[in-house]
Short mmCIF file of C-alpha atoms in Angstrom, two decimals:
data_model
loop_
_atom_site.label_atom_id
_atom_site.label_comp_id
_atom_site.label_asym_id
_atom_site.label_seq_id
_atom_site.Cartn_x
_atom_site.Cartn_y
_atom_site.Cartn_z
CA MET A 1 13.26 -3.53 3.79
CA PRO A 2 12.29 -6.28 6.13
CA ALA A 3 12.11 -9.74 4.26
CA LEU A 4 8.71 -10.50 2.43
CA ASN A 5 8.76 -14.41 3.70
CA THR A 6 5.73 -15.63 1.69
CA LEU A 7 6.92 -13.59 -1.53
CA GLN A 8 8.96 -14.96 -4.76
CA PRO A 9 11.46 -12.34 -5.71
CA HIS A 10 12.73 -11.39 -8.99
CA GLU A 11 16.03 -9.73 -8.55
CA THR A 12 17.34 -7.04 -11.13
CA PRO A 13 20.99 -5.65 -10.52
CA ALA A 14 22.37 -4.37 -7.13
CA ARG A 15 20.41 -1.52 -5.70
CA ASN A 16 21.31 2.00 -6.24
CA PRO A 17 22.62 3.44 -3.08
CA ALA A 18 20.85 6.69 -4.00
CA SER A 19 17.41 5.29 -3.55
CA GLN A 20 18.07 3.37 -0.23
CA ALA A 21 15.58 6.29 1.69
CA ALA A 22 12.97 5.97 -0.86
CA MET A 23 9.80 4.67 -0.19
CA PRO A 24 8.86 1.49 -1.85
CA VAL A 25 6.16 1.60 -4.35
CA LEU A 26 3.21 -1.23 -4.83
CA PHE A 27 1.13 -2.19 -7.34
CA VAL A 28 -2.08 -4.61 -6.21
CA GLY A 29 -4.25 -6.71 -8.02
CA HIS A 30 -7.51 -5.93 -6.03
CA GLY A 31 -10.09 -8.44 -7.59
CA SER A 32 -13.36 -8.84 -5.93
CA PRO A 33 -14.67 -6.06 -3.65
CA MET A 34 -15.27 -9.14 -1.22
CA ASN A 35 -11.66 -9.27 -0.67
CA ALA A 36 -12.25 -6.13 1.81
CA ILE A 37 -14.01 -8.15 4.38
CA GLU A 38 -12.80 -12.05 3.63
CA GLU A 39 -10.08 -13.88 5.23
CA ASN A 40 -8.42 -14.99 2.26
CA ARG A 41 -4.56 -15.42 0.62
CA PHE A 42 -4.94 -12.37 -0.91
CA SER A 43 -5.87 -10.27 2.04
CA LEU A 44 -3.18 -11.88 3.90
CA GLY A 45 -1.01 -11.10 1.02
CA TRP A 46 -1.91 -7.51 1.55
CA ARG A 47 -1.52 -7.54 5.14
CA SER A 48 1.93 -9.25 5.18
CA VAL A 49 3.16 -6.71 2.53
CA ALA A 50 2.07 -3.61 4.80
CA GLN A 51 3.92 -5.10 7.83
CA ALA A 52 6.97 -5.34 5.76
CA LEU A 53 6.90 -2.00 4.36
CA PRO A 54 8.12 1.47 6.36
CA LYS A 55 4.99 3.05 7.50
CA PRO A 56 4.04 5.70 5.09
CA GLU A 57 3.48 9.10 6.07
CA ALA A 58 0.92 9.18 3.64
CA ILE A 59 -0.62 7.30 0.71
CA LEU A 60 -1.49 8.20 -3.13
CA CYS A 61 -3.58 5.69 -4.90
CA ILE A 62 -4.06 5.41 -8.36
CA SER A 63 -7.23 3.12 -8.77
CA ALA A 64 -8.84 1.76 -11.69
CA HIS A 65 -12.21 3.08 -10.59
CA TRP A 66 -11.89 6.50 -11.05
CA GLU A 67 -11.55 7.90 -14.68
CA THR A 68 -11.86 11.91 -15.64
CA ARG A 69 -11.38 13.91 -18.33
CA GLY A 70 -8.24 15.33 -17.11
CA THR A 71 -6.20 14.56 -14.08
CA GLN A 72 -8.02 15.11 -10.65
CA VAL A 73 -6.59 14.75 -7.10
CA THR A 74 -8.82 14.39 -4.16
CA ALA A 75 -8.09 17.25 -1.91
CA MET A 76 -10.87 16.94 0.83
CA GLU A 77 -10.15 16.69 4.42
CA LYS A 78 -12.26 13.64 4.89
CA PRO A 79 -12.97 11.27 1.87
CA ARG A 80 -16.21 9.43 1.78
CA THR A 81 -16.04 5.66 1.15
CA ILE A 82 -17.43 4.97 -2.28
CA HIS A 83 -19.35 1.76 -2.84
CA ASP A 84 -19.08 1.75 -6.18
CA PHE A 85 -20.51 -1.84 -7.22
CA GLY A 86 -23.55 -3.89 -7.17
CA GLY A 87 -24.72 -7.08 -6.04
CA PHE A 88 -22.96 -7.99 -2.74
CA PRO A 89 -23.89 -8.56 0.93
CA PRO A 90 -25.06 -5.88 2.91
CA GLU A 91 -22.33 -6.17 5.35
CA LEU A 92 -20.02 -5.19 2.61
CA TYR A 93 -22.04 -1.48 1.94
CA ALA A 94 -21.83 -1.21 5.85
CA VAL A 95 -18.22 -0.85 5.47
CA GLU A 96 -16.40 2.53 6.01
CA TYR A 97 -12.80 3.22 5.68
CA PRO A 98 -12.51 6.52 7.45
CA ALA A 99 -8.86 7.70 6.73
CA PRO A 100 -7.94 11.28 6.53
CA GLY A 101 -7.52 13.21 3.51
CA SER A 102 -4.45 15.39 2.78
CA PRO A 103 -4.89 18.58 1.34
CA ARG A 104 -1.34 19.41 1.43
CA LEU A 105 -0.22 16.24 -0.52
CA ALA A 106 -3.08 16.90 -3.23
CA GLN A 107 -1.21 20.48 -3.72
CA GLN A 108 2.01 18.84 -3.92
CA VAL A 109 0.89 16.46 -6.58
CA ILE A 110 -0.94 18.95 -8.72
CA ALA A 111 2.43 20.79 -8.37
CA ALA A 112 4.83 17.93 -9.47
CA LEU A 113 2.35 17.16 -12.61
CA LYS A 114 2.53 20.69 -14.11
CA PRO A 115 2.04 21.25 -16.69
CA ALA A 116 -0.39 18.51 -17.06
CA ASN A 117 -4.00 19.56 -16.91
CA THR A 118 -4.61 18.57 -13.23
CA ALA A 119 -7.13 20.15 -10.56
CA PRO A 120 -8.05 19.35 -6.96
CA ASP A 121 -11.25 17.21 -6.46
CA GLN A 122 -13.91 17.67 -3.29
CA HIS A 123 -16.44 15.28 -4.60
CA TRP A 124 -15.06 11.63 -5.10
CA GLY A 125 -13.48 10.03 -2.04
CA LEU A 126 -12.03 6.61 -1.84
CA ASP A 127 -13.28 4.15 -4.23
CA HIS A 128 -13.10 0.35 -3.79
CA GLY A 129 -9.86 0.03 -5.74
CA CYS A 130 -8.64 2.08 -2.70
CA TRP A 131 -10.19 1.10 0.36
CA SER A 132 -10.97 -2.23 -0.18
CA VAL A 133 -6.91 -3.24 -0.31
CA LEU A 134 -6.30 -0.29 2.40
CA ARG A 135 -8.88 -1.75 4.80
CA GLN A 136 -6.77 -4.76 4.99
CA MET A 137 -3.13 -3.22 4.62
CA TYR A 138 -3.98 -0.28 7.29
CA PRO A 139 -6.92 -1.39 9.32
CA ALA A 140 -6.49 1.44 11.74
CA ALA A 141 -7.37 3.99 8.74
CA ASP A 142 -4.68 6.45 10.36
CA ILE A 143 -2.72 7.18 7.59
CA PRO A 144 -3.50 10.04 5.03
CA VAL A 145 -5.05 8.91 1.80
CA VAL A 146 -4.98 10.92 -1.64
CA GLN A 147 -6.42 9.63 -4.81
CA LEU A 148 -5.24 10.22 -8.29
CA SER A 149 -7.53 9.78 -11.08
CA LEU A 150 -6.95 8.23 -14.43
CA ASP A 151 -7.16 10.59 -17.31
CA TYR A 152 -9.08 8.91 -20.31
CA THR A 153 -8.10 10.85 -23.04
CA LEU A 154 -4.35 9.95 -22.70
CA GLU A 155 -2.56 7.23 -24.16
CA PRO A 156 -0.76 4.71 -22.21
CA GLN A 157 2.69 6.19 -22.86
CA GLN A 158 1.48 9.50 -21.78
CA HIS A 159 0.06 7.98 -18.28
CA TYR A 160 4.04 6.47 -18.05
CA THR A 161 5.39 10.02 -18.60
CA LEU A 162 3.05 11.45 -16.33
CA ALA A 163 4.02 8.95 -13.27
CA LYS A 164 7.62 9.55 -13.37
CA ARG A 165 6.82 13.36 -12.24
CA LEU A 166 5.69 11.75 -8.80
CA LEU A 167 9.26 10.36 -8.18
CA PRO A 168 10.04 12.95 -5.71
CA LEU A 169 7.04 11.55 -3.57
CA ARG A 170 8.89 8.58 -2.52
CA GLN A 171 11.72 10.43 -0.84
CA GLN A 172 9.16 12.07 1.36
CA GLY A 173 7.51 8.90 2.80
CA VAL A 174 4.47 8.82 0.43
CA LEU A 175 3.52 5.10 -0.27
CA LEU A 176 2.33 5.15 -4.43
CA LEU A 177 -0.28 2.38 -4.55
CA GLY A 178 -1.71 1.39 -7.91
CA SER A 179 -4.55 -0.70 -7.75
CA GLY A 180 -5.92 -2.67 -10.68
CA ASN A 181 -5.37 -5.91 -12.31
CA ILE A 182 -2.92 -7.10 -14.76
CA VAL A 183 -5.44 -9.71 -16.69
CA HIS A 184 -8.75 -8.28 -16.30
CA ASN A 185 -11.62 -9.25 -18.70
CA LEU A 186 -15.11 -9.57 -16.83
CA ARG A 187 -16.89 -10.57 -20.03
CA LEU A 188 -14.83 -14.12 -20.18
CA VAL A 189 -15.07 -15.13 -16.23
CA GLN A 190 -15.61 -18.54 -15.59
CA LEU A 191 -16.13 -19.55 -12.02
CA GLN A 192 -14.91 -22.99 -10.97
CA GLY A 193 -17.65 -23.93 -8.42
CA SER A 194 -18.87 -20.94 -5.75
CA ASP A 195 -15.65 -19.84 -5.10
CA PHE A 196 -14.68 -16.48 -7.13
CA ASN A 197 -11.05 -16.95 -5.94
CA ALA A 198 -10.61 -20.62 -6.84
CA PRO A 199 -7.32 -20.86 -8.43
CA PHE A 200 -8.03 -21.12 -11.97
CA GLY A 201 -6.59 -19.36 -15.26
CA LEU A 202 -7.68 -19.72 -18.98
CA LYS A 203 -4.81 -20.50 -21.47
CA TRP A 204 -4.61 -16.85 -22.97
CA ALA A 205 -4.96 -15.42 -19.36
CA LEU A 206 -2.12 -17.29 -18.07
CA GLU A 207 0.02 -16.70 -21.37
CA ALA A 208 -0.21 -13.08 -21.28
CA SER A 209 0.53 -12.74 -17.39
CA SER A 210 3.64 -14.73 -18.04
CA LEU A 211 4.80 -12.66 -21.23
CA ILE A 212 3.84 -9.27 -19.11
CA LYS A 213 5.86 -10.72 -16.07
CA LYS A 214 8.71 -11.18 -18.47
CA LEU A 215 8.68 -7.69 -19.56
CA ILE A 216 8.51 -6.35 -16.01
CA ASP A 217 11.74 -8.38 -15.12
CA SER A 218 13.44 -7.47 -18.11
CA GLY A 219 12.65 -3.72 -17.53
CA ASP A 220 10.99 -3.57 -21.17
CA HIS A 221 8.49 -0.94 -19.91
CA HIS A 222 8.21 0.68 -23.60
CA SER A 223 6.61 -2.59 -24.64
CA LEU A 224 4.50 -2.63 -21.23
CA ALA A 225 3.28 0.80 -22.50
CA ASN A 226 2.88 -0.26 -26.07
CA TYR A 227 0.94 -3.25 -24.87
CA SER A 228 -1.79 -3.36 -27.80
CA ALA A 229 1.37 -4.42 -29.97
CA LEU A 230 1.81 -7.64 -27.76
CA GLY A 231 -0.73 -10.23 -29.41
CA ARG A 232 -3.93 -11.85 -29.02
CA SER A 233 -3.46 -13.26 -25.45
CA VAL A 234 -2.63 -9.77 -24.04
CA ALA A 235 -5.46 -8.24 -26.55
CA LEU A 236 -7.85 -10.68 -24.45
CA ALA A 237 -6.17 -9.48 -21.09
CA ILE A 238 -6.75 -5.85 -21.49
CA PRO A 239 -9.64 -5.37 -23.25
CA THR A 240 -9.96 -1.87 -21.86
CA PRO A 241 -7.15 0.00 -20.03
CA GLU A 242 -8.21 1.08 -16.82
CA HIS A 243 -7.11 -2.05 -14.72
CA TYR A 244 -4.12 -2.11 -16.31
CA LEU A 245 -2.90 1.73 -16.40
CA PRO A 246 -2.25 1.66 -12.50
CA LEU A 247 0.21 -0.93 -13.15
CA LEU A 248 2.36 1.45 -15.39
CA TYR A 249 2.02 4.53 -12.84
CA ILE A 250 4.06 2.20 -10.24
CA LEU A 251 6.63 0.73 -13.22
CA ALA A 252 7.70 4.50 -14.05
CA LEU A 253 8.75 4.92 -10.79
CA GLN A 254 11.13 2.26 -10.55
CA GLN A 255 14.71 3.26 -10.40
CA ALA A 256 17.99 1.82 -11.66
CA GLY A 257 18.64 -1.47 -9.96
CA GLU A 258 15.62 -1.88 -7.87
CA THR A 259 14.16 -5.23 -6.83
CA VAL A 260 10.78 -6.38 -8.19
CA THR A 261 8.99 -8.64 -5.72
CA TYR A 262 5.88 -10.53 -6.77
CA PHE A 263 2.84 -11.66 -4.42
CA ASN A 264 -0.81 -13.02 -4.73
CA ASP A 265 0.35 -14.18 -8.03
CA GLN A 266 -2.36 -16.24 -9.08
CA ALA A 267 -5.13 -16.42 -11.67
CA VAL A 268 -8.78 -16.46 -10.50
CA ALA A 269 -12.09 -17.17 -12.29
CA GLY A 270 -10.47 -17.89 -15.55
CA SER A 271 -9.76 -14.26 -16.83
CA LEU A 272 -8.25 -12.25 -14.09
CA THR A 273 -4.98 -12.33 -12.28
CA MET A 274 -4.19 -11.13 -8.66
CA THR A 275 -0.67 -10.41 -9.33
CA SER A 276 0.73 -7.84 -7.28
CA LEU A 277 4.30 -6.28 -7.01
CA VAL A 278 6.51 -4.41 -4.81
CA ILE A 279 9.40 -2.24 -6.06
CA HIS A 280 11.99 -1.61 -3.56
#
């Protein structure tokens, strides 16, 4: 994989040769929907990573913004662009991301997740957790995209275990993309002036971010899945699980000896982090 010149790597032991052909996996902190149309350090970070990755045959996205009872997989030929937010400028609502879907990939995902309760979906489409990032990474919208929902009846460890069944997709050129935010507490947002993306983190948010990254670096996925036992700062960072769970899906796909590389590793608005990572 080409060097990610703007990133700060955290190395794990030497890479397993058996995993050399595997597609990297990616978690992104997506933050404000405005990142879809703004030129800023985060959108530039997404582009930089896309340029360094092998071009995917298809993308399977696990977004914080699609929760269902049971697991669902978008299976339409042409997924719609969902503007699932409010109070933003008209130009954001005008954005379309016309990437094709992939019914074939959807069926592969359903087969891989058996015997889990997984069903094809013909109604959802691509929500902003997905398209706001992909619009910056792959602006041509020429790569098929499928979304996988988060089953809100499952515990975090169950999500982690389920995700492991998706591992064979890495060998098929599929980019598995988790989109959320590791620290995400909108009730405690504190703006520094008018710029939502101005660098600023409350003490507890920075503590939680540091702890979670240390656990990622040490490969302690058990503690990460059992995050409710990690103390007050993490409880404030993850008041609800949906923005954190996509990280567990990506960590579950890490193989022995693979490298974790962070980018966009910054707190904003006091109580959010844009921390993102590539595993390769």
